[in-house]
Short mmCIF file of C-alpha atoms in Angstrom, two decimals:
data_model
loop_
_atom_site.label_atom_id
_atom_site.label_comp_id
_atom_site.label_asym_id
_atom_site.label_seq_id
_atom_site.Cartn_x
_atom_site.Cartn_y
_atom_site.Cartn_z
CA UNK A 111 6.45 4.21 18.84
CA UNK A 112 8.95 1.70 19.67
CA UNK A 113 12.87 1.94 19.71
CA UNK A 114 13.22 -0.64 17.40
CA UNK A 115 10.98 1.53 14.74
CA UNK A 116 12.66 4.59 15.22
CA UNK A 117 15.69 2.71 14.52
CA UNK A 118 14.30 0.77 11.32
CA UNK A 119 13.00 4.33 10.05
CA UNK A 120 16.80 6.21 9.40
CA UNK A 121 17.60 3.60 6.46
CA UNK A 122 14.18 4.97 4.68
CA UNK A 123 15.41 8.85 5.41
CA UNK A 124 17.31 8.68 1.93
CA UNK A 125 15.14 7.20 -0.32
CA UNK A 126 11.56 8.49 -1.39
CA UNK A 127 8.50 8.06 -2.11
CA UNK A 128 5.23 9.39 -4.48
CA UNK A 129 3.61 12.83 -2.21
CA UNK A 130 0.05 11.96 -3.20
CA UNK A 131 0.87 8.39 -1.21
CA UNK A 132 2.29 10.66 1.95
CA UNK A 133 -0.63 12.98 1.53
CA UNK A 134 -3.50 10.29 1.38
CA UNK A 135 -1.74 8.36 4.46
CA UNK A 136 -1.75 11.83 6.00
CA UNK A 137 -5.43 12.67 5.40
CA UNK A 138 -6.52 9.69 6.67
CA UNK A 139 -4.52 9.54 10.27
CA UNK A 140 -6.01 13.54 10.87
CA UNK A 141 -9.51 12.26 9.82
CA UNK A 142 -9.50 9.38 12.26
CA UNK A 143 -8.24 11.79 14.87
CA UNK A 144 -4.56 11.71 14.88
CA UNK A 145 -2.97 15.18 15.68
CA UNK A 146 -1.22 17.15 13.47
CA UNK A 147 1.74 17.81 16.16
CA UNK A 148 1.88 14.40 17.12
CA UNK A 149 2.66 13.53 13.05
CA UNK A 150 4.57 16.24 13.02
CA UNK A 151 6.64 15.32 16.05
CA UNK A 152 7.37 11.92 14.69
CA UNK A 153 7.92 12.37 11.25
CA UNK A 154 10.33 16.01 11.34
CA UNK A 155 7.67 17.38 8.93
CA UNK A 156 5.27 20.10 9.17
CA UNK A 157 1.77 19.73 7.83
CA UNK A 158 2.53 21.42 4.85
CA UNK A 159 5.16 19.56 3.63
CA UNK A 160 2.84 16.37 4.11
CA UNK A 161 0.56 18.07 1.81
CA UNK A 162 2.71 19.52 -0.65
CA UNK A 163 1.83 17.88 -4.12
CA UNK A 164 5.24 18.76 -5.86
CA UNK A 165 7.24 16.95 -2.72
CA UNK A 166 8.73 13.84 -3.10
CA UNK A 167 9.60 12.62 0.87
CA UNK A 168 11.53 10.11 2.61
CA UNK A 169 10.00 6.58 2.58
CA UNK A 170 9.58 6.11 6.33
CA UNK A 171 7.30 8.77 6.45
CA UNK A 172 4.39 6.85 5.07
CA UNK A 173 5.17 3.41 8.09
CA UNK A 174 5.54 5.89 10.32
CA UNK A 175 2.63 7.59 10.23
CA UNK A 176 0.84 3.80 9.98
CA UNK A 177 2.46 3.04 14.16
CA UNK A 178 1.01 6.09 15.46
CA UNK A 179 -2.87 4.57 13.51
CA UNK A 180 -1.79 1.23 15.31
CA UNK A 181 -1.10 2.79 18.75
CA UNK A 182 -4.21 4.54 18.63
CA UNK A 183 -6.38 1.58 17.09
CA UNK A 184 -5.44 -1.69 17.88
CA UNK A 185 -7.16 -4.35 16.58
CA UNK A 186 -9.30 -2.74 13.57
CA UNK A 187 -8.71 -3.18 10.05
CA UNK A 188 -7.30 0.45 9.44
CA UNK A 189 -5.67 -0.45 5.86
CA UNK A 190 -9.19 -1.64 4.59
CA UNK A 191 -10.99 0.66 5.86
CA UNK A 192 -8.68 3.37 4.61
CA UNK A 193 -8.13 1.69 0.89
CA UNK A 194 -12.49 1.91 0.82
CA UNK A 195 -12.73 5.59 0.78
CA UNK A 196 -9.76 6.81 -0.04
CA UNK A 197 -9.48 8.65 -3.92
CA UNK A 198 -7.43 6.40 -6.48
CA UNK A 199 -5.44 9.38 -6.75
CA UNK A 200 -3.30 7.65 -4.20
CA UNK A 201 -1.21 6.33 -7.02
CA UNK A 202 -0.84 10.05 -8.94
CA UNK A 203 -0.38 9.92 -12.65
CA UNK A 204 -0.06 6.13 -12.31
CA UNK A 205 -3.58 5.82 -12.08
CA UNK A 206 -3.84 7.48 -15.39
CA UNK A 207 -1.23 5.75 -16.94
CA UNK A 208 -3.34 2.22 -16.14
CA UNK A 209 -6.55 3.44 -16.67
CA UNK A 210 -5.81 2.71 -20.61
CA UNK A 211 -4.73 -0.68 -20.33
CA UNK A 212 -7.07 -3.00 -21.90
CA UNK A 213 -6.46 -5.87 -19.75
CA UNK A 214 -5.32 -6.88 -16.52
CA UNK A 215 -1.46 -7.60 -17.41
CA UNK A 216 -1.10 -4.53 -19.25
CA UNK A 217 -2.74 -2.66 -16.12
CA UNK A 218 -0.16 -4.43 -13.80
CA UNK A 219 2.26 -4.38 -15.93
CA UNK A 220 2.33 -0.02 -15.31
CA UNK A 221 3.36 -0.39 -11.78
CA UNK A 222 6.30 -3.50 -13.10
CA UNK A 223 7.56 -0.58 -14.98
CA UNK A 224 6.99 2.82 -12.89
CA UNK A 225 6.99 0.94 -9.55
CA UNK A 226 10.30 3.39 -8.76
CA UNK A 227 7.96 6.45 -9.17
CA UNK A 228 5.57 4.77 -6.49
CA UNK A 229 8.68 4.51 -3.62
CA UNK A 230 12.42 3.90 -4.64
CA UNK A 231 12.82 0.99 -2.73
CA UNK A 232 9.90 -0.52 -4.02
CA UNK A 233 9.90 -4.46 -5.70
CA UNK A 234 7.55 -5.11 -8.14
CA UNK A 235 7.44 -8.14 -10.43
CA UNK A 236 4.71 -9.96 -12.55
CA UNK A 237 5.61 -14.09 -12.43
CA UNK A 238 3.67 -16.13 -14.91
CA UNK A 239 3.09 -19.68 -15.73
CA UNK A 240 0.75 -21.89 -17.64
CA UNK A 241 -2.01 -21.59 -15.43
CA UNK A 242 -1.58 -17.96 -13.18
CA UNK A 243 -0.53 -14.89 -13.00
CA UNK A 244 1.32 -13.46 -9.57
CA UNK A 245 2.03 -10.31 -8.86
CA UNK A 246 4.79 -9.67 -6.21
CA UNK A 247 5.42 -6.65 -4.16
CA UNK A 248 7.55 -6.07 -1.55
CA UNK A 249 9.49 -3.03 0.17
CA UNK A 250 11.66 -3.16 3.32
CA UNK A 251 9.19 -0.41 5.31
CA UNK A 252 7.16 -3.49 5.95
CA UNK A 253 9.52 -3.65 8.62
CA UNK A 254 7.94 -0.81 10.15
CA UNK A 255 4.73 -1.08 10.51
CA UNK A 256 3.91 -4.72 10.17
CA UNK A 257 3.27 -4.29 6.66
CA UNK A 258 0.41 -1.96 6.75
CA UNK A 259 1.37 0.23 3.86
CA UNK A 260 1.77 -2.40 1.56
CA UNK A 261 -1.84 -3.78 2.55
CA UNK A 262 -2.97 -0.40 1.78
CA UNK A 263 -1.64 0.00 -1.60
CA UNK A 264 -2.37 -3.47 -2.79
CA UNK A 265 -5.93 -3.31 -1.75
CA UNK A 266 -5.91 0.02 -3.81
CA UNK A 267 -4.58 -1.36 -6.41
CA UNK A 268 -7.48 -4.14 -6.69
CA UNK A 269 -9.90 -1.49 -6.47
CA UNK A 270 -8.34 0.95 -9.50
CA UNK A 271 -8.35 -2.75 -11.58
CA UNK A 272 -12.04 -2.87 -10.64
CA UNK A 273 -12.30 0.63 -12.12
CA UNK A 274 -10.49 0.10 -14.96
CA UNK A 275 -11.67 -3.34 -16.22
CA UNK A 276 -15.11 -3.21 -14.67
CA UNK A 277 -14.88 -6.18 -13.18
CA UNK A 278 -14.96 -7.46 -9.71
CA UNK A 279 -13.64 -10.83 -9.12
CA UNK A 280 -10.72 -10.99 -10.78
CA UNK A 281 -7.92 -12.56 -8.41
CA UNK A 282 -7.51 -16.36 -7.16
CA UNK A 283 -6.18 -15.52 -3.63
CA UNK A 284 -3.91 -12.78 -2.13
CA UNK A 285 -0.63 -13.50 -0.07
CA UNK A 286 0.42 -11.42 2.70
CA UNK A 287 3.57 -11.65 4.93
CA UNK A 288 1.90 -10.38 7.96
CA UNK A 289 -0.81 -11.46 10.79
CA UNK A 290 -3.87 -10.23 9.73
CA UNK A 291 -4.58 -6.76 11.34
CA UNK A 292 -8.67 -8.27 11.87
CA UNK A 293 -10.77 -11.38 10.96
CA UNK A 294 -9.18 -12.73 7.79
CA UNK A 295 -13.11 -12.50 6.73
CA UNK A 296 -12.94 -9.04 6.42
CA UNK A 297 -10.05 -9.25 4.01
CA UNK A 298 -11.79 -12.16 1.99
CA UNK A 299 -14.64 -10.23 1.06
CA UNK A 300 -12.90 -6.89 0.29
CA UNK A 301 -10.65 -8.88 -2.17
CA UNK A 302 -13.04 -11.19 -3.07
CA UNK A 303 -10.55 -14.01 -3.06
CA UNK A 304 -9.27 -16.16 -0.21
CA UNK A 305 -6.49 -13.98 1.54
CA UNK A 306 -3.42 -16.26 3.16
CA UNK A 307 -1.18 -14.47 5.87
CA UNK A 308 1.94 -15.23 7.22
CA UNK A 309 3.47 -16.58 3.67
CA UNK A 310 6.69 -16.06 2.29
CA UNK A 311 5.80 -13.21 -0.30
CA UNK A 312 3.22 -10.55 -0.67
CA UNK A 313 1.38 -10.93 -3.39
CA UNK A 314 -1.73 -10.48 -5.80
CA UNK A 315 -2.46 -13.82 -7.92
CA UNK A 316 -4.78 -13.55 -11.01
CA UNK A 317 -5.89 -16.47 -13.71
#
């Protein structure tokens, strides 16, 4: 891990985020061969804290965990592949609070209003005009690791929708800040939209 990241991680050490996010981000890095020490080393925690369901830990735990997947795996779509099989118990009682919405505002409209529950840094808004609906989301641990947890929970987030609503092509395109991690093929099918990188905002837009 870089200097620069180590320095970008102490303004996250105060502020925190959901454990079943830490935990899932956790899970995966040890299943795709990631040590335990090595996370442990990095991130001052020890295994069980990462696991610990009642925990509520820093914010740069998540991004940092996301470098040492980077390091290890350059060049492959980690946050897709990770958002595919991973339980929609990422999001904790969130996904429970959406999974009785009715439609797709009301769904996104749960994370407008818990999205401190998710991380405490964490921006969540829901823009809409005459003809869409955009969802923006944004936290400063971006900074981190190149945006990689965002992609994560985003791409989640499309697939509890999918869940919920029972339907699969629901957005117009998505809006990412970062260079894509793969193909930007790979990302247009998972979303089943057109996904733009390198924009301005990061963001889900819905008709």
């Amino acid at each position: 891990m870089s200097v620069i990241s180590r320095q970008l991680s102490i303004g996250f050490s105060h502020s925190k985020t959901l454990a079943s996010i830490v935990a899932s981000t956790y899970a995966y890095a040890i299943g795709r061969g990631i040590s335990v020490s090595s996370v442990c080393a990095l991130t001052g925690l020890s295994r069980f804290d990462l696991l610990d369901p009642e925990a509520r830990l820093p914010e740069d735990i998540v991004p940092l965990i996301w470098t040492l997947l980077c390091e290890a795996y350059p060049g492959e779509c980690l946050t897709l592949h990770m958002a595919s099989g991973t339980s929609l118990s990422y999001f904790g009682a969130l996904a429970q609070c959406a999974q009785h919405a009715d439609t797709l505002r009301s769904a996104l409209q749960t994370f407008v209003r818990y999205r401190a529950i998710l991380a405490d840094q964490l921006h969540v808004d829901l823009v809409e005009s005459d003809t869409e609906g955009v969802l923006l989301w944004h936290h400063p641990m971006d900074e981190i690791d190149g945006g990689c947890s965002t992609e994560v929970t985003l791409a989640m987030l499309k697939r509890l929708v999918q869940s919920i609503l029972g339907v699969d092509y629901f957005l117009v395109r998505v809006e990412f800040g970062q260079s894509p991690h793969q193909l930007s093929k790979s990302y247009d099918t998972y979303f089943g939209a057109l996904v733009h990188f390198q924009q301005p905002c990061k963001a889900l837009i819905f008709r």
